[in-house]
Short mmCIF file of C-alpha atoms in Angstrom, two decimals:
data_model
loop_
_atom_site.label_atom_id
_atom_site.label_comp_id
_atom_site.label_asym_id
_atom_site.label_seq_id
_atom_site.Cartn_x
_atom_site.Cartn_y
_atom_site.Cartn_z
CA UNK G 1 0.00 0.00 0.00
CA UNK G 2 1.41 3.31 -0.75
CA UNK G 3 2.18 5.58 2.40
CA UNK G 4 0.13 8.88 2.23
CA UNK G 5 2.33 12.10 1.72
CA UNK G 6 2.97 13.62 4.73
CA UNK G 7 3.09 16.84 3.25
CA UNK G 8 -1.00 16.44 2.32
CA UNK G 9 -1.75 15.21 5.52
CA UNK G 10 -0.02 18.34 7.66
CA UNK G 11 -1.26 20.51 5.02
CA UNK G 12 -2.21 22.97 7.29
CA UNK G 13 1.17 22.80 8.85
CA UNK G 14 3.41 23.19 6.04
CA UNK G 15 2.16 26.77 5.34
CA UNK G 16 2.77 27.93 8.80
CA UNK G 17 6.75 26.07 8.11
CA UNK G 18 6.67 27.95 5.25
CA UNK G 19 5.85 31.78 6.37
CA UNK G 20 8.09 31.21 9.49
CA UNK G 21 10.72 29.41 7.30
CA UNK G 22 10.70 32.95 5.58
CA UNK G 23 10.98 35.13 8.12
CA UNK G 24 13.79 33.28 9.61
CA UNK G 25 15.84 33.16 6.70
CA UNK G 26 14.69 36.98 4.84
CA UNK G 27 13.38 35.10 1.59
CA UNK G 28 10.91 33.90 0.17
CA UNK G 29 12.07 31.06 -2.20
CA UNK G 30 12.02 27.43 -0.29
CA UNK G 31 14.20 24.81 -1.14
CA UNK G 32 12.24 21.37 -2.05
CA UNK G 33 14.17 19.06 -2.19
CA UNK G 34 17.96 18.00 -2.85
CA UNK G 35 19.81 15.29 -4.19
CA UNK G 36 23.60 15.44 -3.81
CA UNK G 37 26.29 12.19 -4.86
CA UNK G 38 30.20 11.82 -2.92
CA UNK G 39 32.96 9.28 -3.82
CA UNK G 40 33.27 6.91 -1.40
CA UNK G 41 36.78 8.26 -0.90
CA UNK G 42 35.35 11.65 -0.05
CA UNK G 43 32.52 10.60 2.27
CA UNK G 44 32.85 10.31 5.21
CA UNK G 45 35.50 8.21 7.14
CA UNK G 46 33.98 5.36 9.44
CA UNK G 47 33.45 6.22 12.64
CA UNK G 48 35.13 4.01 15.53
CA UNK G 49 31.28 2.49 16.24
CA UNK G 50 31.03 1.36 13.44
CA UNK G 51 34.42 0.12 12.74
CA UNK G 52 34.59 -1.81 16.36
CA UNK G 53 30.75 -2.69 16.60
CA UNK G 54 29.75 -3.34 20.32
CA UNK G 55 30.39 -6.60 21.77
CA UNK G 56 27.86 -8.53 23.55
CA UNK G 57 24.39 -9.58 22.48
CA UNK G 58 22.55 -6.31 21.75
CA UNK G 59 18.82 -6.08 22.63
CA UNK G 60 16.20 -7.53 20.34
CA UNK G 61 15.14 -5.32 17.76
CA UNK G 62 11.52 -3.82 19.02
CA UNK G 63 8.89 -3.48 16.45
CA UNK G 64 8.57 -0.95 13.90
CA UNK G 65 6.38 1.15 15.97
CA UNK G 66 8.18 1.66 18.82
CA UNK G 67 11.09 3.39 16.39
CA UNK G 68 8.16 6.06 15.36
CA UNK G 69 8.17 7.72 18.74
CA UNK G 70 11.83 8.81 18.12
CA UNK G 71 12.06 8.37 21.72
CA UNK G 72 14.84 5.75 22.74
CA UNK G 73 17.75 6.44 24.16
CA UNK G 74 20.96 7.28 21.61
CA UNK G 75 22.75 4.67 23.32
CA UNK G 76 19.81 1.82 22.48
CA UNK G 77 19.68 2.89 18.83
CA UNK G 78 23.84 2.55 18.45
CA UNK G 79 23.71 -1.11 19.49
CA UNK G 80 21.26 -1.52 16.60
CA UNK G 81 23.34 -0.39 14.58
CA UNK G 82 25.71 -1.88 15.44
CA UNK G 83 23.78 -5.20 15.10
CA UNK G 84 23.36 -4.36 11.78
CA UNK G 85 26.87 -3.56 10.71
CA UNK G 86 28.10 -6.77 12.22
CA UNK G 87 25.80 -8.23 9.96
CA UNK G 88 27.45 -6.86 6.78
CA UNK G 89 29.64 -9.18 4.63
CA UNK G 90 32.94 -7.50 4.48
CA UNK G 91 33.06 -6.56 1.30
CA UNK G 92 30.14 -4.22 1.87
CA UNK G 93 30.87 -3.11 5.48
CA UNK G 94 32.95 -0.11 4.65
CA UNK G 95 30.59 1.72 2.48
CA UNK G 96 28.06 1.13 4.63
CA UNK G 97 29.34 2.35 7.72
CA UNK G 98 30.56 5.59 5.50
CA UNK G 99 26.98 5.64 4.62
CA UNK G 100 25.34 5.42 7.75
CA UNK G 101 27.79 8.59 9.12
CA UNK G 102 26.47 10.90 6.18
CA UNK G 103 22.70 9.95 6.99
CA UNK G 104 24.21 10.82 10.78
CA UNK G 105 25.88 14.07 9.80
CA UNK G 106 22.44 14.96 7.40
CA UNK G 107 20.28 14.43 10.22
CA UNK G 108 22.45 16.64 12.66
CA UNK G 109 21.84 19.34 10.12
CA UNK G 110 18.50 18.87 9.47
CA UNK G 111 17.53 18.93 13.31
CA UNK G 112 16.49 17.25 16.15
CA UNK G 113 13.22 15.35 14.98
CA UNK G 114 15.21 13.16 12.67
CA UNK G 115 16.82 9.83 13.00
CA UNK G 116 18.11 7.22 11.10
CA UNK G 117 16.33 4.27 10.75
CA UNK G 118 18.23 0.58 12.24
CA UNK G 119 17.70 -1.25 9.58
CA UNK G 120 19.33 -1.47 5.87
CA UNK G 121 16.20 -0.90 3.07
CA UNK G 122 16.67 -1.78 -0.51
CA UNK G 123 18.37 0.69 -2.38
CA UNK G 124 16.37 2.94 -4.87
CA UNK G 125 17.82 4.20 -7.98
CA UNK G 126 19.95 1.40 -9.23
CA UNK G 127 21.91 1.74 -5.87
CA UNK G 128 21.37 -2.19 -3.93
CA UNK G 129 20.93 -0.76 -0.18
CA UNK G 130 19.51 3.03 1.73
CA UNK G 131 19.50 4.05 5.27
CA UNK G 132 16.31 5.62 5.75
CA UNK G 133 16.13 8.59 7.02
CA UNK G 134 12.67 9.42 9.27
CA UNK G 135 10.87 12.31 10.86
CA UNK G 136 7.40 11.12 12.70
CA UNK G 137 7.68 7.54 11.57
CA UNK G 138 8.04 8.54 7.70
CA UNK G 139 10.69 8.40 5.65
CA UNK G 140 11.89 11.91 4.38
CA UNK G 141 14.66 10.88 2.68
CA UNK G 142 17.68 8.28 2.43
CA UNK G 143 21.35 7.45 1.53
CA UNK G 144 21.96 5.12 -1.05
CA UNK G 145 25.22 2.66 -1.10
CA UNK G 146 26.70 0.04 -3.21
CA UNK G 147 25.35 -1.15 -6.94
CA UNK G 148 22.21 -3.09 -7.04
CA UNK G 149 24.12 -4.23 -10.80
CA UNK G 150 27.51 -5.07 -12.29
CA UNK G 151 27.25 -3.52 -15.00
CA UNK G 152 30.52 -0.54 -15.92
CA UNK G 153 28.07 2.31 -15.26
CA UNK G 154 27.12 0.50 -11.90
CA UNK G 155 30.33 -0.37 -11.16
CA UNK G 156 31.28 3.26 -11.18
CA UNK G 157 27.87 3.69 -9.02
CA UNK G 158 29.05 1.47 -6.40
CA UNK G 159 32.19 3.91 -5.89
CA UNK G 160 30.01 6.71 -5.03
CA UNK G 161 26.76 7.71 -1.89
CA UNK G 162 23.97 9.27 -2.90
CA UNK G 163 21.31 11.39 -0.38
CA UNK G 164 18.24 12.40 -1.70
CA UNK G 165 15.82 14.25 0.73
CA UNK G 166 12.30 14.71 -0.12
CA UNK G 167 10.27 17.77 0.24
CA UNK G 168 8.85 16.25 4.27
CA UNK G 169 12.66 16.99 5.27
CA UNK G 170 13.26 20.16 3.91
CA UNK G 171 10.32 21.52 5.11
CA UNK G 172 10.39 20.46 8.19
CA UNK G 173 13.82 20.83 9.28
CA UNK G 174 14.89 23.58 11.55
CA UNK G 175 16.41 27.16 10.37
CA UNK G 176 19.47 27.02 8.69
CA UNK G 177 19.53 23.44 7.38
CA UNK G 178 20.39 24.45 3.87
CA UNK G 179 22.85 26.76 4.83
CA UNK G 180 24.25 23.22 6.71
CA UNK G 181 23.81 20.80 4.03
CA UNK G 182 25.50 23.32 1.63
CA UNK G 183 28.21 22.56 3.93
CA UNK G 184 27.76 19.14 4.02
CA UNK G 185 28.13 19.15 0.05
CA UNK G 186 31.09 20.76 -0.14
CA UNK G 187 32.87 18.81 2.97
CA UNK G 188 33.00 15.73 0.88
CA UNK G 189 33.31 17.10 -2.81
CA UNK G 190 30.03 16.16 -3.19
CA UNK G 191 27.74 17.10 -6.97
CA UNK G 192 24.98 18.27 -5.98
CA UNK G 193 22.51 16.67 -8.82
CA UNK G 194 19.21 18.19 -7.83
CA UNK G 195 17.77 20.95 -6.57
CA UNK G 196 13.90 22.55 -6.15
CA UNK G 197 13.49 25.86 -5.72
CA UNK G 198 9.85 27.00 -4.67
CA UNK G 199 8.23 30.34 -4.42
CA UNK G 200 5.27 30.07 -3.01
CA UNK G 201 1.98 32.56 -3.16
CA UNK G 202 -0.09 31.92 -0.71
CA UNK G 203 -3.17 34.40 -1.64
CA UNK G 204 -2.77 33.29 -5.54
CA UNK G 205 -0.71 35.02 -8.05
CA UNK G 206 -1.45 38.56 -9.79
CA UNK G 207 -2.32 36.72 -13.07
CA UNK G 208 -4.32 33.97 -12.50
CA UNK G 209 -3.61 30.04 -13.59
CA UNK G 210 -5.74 30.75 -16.95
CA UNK G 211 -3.90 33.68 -18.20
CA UNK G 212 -0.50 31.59 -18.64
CA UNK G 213 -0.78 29.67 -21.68
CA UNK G 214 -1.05 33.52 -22.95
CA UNK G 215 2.05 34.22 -21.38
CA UNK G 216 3.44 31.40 -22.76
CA UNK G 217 2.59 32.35 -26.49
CA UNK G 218 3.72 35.90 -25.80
CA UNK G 219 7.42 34.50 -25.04
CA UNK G 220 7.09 35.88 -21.59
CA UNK G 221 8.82 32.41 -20.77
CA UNK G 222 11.48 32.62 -23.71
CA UNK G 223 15.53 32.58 -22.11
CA UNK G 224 18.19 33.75 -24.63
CA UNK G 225 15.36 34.09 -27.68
CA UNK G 226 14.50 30.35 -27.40
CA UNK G 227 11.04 29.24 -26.37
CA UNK G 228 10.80 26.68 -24.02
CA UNK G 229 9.13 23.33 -24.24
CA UNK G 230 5.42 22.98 -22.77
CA UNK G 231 3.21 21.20 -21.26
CA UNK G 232 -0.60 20.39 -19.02
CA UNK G 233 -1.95 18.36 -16.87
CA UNK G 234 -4.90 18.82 -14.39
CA UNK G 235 -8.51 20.07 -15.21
CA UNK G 236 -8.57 23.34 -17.32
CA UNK G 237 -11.80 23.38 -18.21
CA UNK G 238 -13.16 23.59 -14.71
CA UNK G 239 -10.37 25.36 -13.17
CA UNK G 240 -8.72 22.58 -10.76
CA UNK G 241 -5.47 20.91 -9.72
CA UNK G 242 -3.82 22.59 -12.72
CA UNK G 243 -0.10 22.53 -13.47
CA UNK G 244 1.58 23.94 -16.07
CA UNK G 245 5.42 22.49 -17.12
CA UNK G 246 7.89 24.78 -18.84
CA UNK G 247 11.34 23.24 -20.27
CA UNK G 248 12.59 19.77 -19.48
CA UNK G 249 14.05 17.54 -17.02
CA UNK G 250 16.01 16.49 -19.81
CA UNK G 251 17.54 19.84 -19.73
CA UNK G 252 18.55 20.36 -16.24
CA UNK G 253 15.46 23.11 -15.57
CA UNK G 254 11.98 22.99 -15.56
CA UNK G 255 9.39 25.32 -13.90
CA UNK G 256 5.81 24.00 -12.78
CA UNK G 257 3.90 26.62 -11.76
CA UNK G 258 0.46 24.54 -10.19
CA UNK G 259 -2.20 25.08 -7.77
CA UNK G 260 -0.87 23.90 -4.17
CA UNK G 261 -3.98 24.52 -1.98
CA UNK G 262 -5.77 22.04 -4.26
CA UNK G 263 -2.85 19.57 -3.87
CA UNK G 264 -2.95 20.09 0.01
CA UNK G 265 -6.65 20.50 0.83
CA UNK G 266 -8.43 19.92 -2.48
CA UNK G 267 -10.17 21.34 -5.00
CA UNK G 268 -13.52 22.45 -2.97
CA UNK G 269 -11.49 24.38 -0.36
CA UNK G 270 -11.26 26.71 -2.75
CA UNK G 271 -7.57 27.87 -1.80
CA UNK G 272 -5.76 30.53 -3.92
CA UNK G 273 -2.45 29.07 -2.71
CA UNK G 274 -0.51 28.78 -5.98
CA UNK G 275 3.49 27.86 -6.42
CA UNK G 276 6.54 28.05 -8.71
CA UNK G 277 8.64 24.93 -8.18
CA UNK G 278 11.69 25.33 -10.16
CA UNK G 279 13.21 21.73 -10.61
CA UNK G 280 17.08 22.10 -11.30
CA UNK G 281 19.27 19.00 -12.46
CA UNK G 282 22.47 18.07 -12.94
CA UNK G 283 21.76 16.98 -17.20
CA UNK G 284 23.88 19.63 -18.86
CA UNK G 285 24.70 21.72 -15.89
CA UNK G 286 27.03 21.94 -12.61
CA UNK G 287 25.05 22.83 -10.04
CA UNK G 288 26.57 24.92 -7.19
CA UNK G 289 26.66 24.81 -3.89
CA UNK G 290 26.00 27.89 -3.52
CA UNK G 291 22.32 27.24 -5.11
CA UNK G 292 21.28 26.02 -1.26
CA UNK G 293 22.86 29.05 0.67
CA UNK G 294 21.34 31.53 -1.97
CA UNK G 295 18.18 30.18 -3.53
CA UNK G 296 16.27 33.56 -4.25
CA UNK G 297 19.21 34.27 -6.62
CA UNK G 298 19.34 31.37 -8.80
CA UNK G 299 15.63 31.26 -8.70
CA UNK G 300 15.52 34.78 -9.87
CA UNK G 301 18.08 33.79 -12.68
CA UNK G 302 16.54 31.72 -14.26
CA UNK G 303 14.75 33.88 -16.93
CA UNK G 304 13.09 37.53 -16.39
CA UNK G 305 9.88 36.30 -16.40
CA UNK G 306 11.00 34.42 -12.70
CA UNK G 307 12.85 37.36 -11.49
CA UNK G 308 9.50 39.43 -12.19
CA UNK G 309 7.49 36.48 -10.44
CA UNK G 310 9.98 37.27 -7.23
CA UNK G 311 9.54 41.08 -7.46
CA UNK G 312 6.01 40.31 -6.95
CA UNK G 313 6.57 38.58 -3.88
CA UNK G 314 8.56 41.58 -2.60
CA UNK G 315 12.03 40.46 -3.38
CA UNK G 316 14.77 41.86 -5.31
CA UNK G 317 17.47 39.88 -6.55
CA UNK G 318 20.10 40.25 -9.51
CA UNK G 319 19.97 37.01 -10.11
CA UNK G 320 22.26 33.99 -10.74
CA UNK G 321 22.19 32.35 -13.71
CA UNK G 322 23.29 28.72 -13.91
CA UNK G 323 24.04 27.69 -17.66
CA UNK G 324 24.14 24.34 -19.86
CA UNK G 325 27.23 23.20 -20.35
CA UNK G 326 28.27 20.98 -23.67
CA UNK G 327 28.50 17.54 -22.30
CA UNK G 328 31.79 15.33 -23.08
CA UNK G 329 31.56 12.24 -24.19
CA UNK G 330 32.78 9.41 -22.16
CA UNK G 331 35.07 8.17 -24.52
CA UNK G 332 36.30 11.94 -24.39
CA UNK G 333 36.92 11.12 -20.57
CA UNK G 334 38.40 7.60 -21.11
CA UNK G 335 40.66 8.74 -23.75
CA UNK G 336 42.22 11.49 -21.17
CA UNK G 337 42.17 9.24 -18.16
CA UNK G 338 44.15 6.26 -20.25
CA UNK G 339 46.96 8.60 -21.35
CA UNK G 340 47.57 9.65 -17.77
CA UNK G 341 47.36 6.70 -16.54
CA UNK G 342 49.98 5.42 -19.96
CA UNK G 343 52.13 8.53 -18.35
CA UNK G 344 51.89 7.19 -14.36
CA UNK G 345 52.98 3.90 -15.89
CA UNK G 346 55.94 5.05 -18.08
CA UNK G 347 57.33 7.71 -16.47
CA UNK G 348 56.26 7.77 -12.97
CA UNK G 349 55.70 4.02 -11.90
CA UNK G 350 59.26 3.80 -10.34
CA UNK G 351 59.57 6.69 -8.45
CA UNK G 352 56.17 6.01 -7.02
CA UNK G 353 56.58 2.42 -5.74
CA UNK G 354 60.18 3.38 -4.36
CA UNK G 355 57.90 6.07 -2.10
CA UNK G 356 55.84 3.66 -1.52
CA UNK G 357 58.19 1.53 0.19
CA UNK G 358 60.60 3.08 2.27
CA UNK G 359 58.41 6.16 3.38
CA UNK G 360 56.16 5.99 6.35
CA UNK G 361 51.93 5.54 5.40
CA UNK G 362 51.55 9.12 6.53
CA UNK G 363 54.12 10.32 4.69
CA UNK G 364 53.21 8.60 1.27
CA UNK G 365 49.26 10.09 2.17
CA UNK G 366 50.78 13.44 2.07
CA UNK G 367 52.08 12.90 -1.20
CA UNK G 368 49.37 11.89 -2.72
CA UNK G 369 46.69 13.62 -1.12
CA UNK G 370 44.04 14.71 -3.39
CA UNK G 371 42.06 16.72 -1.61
CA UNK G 372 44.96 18.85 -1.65
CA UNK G 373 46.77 18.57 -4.79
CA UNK G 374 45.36 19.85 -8.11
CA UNK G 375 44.17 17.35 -10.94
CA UNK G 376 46.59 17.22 -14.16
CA UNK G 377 45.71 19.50 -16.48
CA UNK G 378 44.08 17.47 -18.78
CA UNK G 379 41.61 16.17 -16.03
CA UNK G 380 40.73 19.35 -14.66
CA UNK G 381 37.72 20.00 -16.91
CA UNK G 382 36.09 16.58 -15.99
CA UNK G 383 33.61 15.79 -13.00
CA UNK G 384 34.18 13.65 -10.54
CA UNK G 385 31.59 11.37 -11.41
CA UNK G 386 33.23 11.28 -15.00
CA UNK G 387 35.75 10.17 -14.01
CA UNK G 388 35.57 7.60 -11.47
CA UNK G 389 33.61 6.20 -14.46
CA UNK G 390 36.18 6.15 -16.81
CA UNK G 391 39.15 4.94 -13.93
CA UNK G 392 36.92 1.74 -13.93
CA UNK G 393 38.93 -0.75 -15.60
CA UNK G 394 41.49 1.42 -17.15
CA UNK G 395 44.19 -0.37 -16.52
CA UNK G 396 42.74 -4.02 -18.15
CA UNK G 397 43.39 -1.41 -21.38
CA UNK G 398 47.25 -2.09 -20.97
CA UNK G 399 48.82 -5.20 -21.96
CA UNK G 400 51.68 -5.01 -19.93
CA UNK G 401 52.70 -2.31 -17.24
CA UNK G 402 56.11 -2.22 -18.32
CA UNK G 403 57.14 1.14 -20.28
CA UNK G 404 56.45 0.30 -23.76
CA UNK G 405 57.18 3.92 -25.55
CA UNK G 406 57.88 7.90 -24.87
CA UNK G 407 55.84 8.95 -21.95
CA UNK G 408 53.80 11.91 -22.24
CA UNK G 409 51.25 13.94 -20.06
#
């Protein structure tokens, strides 16, 4: 049976979240929801509970209830984890335990009603396991861990953690949580691969739901002389539970502007509460950091007819654009990353193993730290993602490591 959106069922709630979410932080444009991705190498290191899980016979598991009162003491929900780490084949232990301390360190930002839920969930989106994690007994969002496939895109998957939390946490969590997750992101060199960005009118807009698809055909929506695609759905002829879709998730950005009280409280409540969700994504862009720590900005950048939609909510902002970017292909990437690696091989393999082996661990980590060194320059225009993709399995590519011709960079 499919849970009930929390969101619908507080309905009443969330608008009060909203105006004093706006007061707090002197705008009016709400983040949504946000989906961010790490390296496993970047995430974060596990912590010395979960490496040494507790000895002893931990107490029984209670039933799924008892966790929705978020009321058990810290120390009874770390020997359930624990439990459940100890459970982990070893293969899989590390990136779960660096899993389960980002879904720690996201609930510590997001505030005191959230937890992390004891037990390991099946994975969503291709990734094979999630921690859960819960405000009121409902899932809010999760961090995904390990491949659910072997396949070379999955493979590269499996070297990455994923959070993705849903509209219930970002509503709900206290002040300053973006400002903290924005943090968050770039502690761990994370991509930040979505992003919703919501202005919300709570007495209707000054052009009603109707008058768009004029708008539309006047190219009020039109960015750089291009017009946007288009779409419906809802009941126009009667006025209801209308939304109107401008661009493309394919794109990276895509506006629905739809009718929100209807959504919340239905269409007889008659509620003028109307809202501009601008969905951001990672397909032909970068997305910022900065996007969570100054939302009214890229909001307001994303064409004039948004930054007008802002003024109107009393809020002036020059705006931020955030642009498409030509993608690469992969065998772009690959290409790069297997002459590097051809250079490593001829040129630097010795003087690397001789490091290797007579300097201390801590002294060869300093070396090679890359959190502090620079990529080559051939690498430097390439994500993260990008490449940990095209690392897979470079090195099956050579039929010997031994230096076969010149070396180059």
């Amino acid at each position: 049976m499919t849970r009930a959106n929390p969101l619908v069922i507080e309905g009443g709630e969330v608008k009060l979240r909203l105006m004093a979410e706006r007061s707090a932080h002197q705008t009016p444009v709400h983040i949504d929801w946000v989906r961010f991705t790490c390296l496993l190498r970047n995430a974060p290191a596990p912590s010395a509970d979960a490496l040494f899980p507790m000895s002893g016979n931990p107490m029984p598991l209670p039933d799924r209830g008892y966790w929705r009162d978020c009321d058990q003491p810290l120390s009874y929900r770390q020997a359930q984890w624990s439990k459940v780490l100890k459970d982990i084949p070893n293969a899989e232990f590390v990136p779960s335990a660096q899993a389960l301390d980002l879904a720690h360190e996201i609930c510590k930002a997001l505030g005191k009603d959230f937890s992390v839920f004891p037990e390991i969930r099946k994975g969503h989106d291709f990734y094979k396991s999630r921690w859960s994690i819960e405000r009121a007994g409902s899932e809010c969002g999760w961090v995904g861990f390990l491949a659910s496939g072997d396949s070379p895109r999955q493979s590269a998957q499996a070297l990455t953690i994923h959070a993705n939390l849903y509209g219930h946490a970002c509503t709900f969590a206290e002040p300053g949580w973006n400002q903290r997750i924005a943090d968050i992101v770039d502690d761990h060199d994370a991509k930040l691969t979505r992003a919703d960005l919501a202005l919300d009118f709570f007495d209707g807009m000054q052009k009603s739901m109707g008058a768009l698809p004029d708008d539309y055909r006047a190219g009020l929506f039109d960015v750089n002389g291009k017009r946007p695609k288009v779409s419906q759905a809802g009941d126009w002829i009667n006025g209801a539970e209308r939304s109107l879709y401008i661009g493309s998730k394919q794109a990276g950005k895509q506006t629905n502007v739809y009718e929100k009280g209807d959504q919340l409280f239905g269409p007889a409540s008659n509620s003028p509460w109307v809202r501009i969700e601008l969905r951001y994504g990672n397909k032909l862009r970068v997305l910022p950091s900065e996007m969570l720590r100054r939302p009214a900005d890229f909001f307001a950048g994303a064409s004039d007819w948004h930054a007008l939609q802002l003024a109107q909510a009393d809020h002036i902002s020059a705006g931020q654009t955030c642009p498409t970017e030509k993608a690469l292909p992969i065998q772009t990437v690959k290409a790069e990353v297997t002459r590097n690696v051809r250079w490593a091989i001829n040129t630097a393999k010795a003087t690397i193993a001789t490091c290797f082996e007579f300097m201390s661990l801590e002294e060869f980590h300093d070396l090679i730290n890359w959190k502090v060194s620079k990529r080559p320059g051939r690498l430097q225009r390439f994500s993260s993602s990008d490449l940990a993709q095209a690392f897979t399995g470079v090195m099956s590519t050579f039929s010997t490591v031994e230096s076969t011709g010149p070396a180059f960079a």
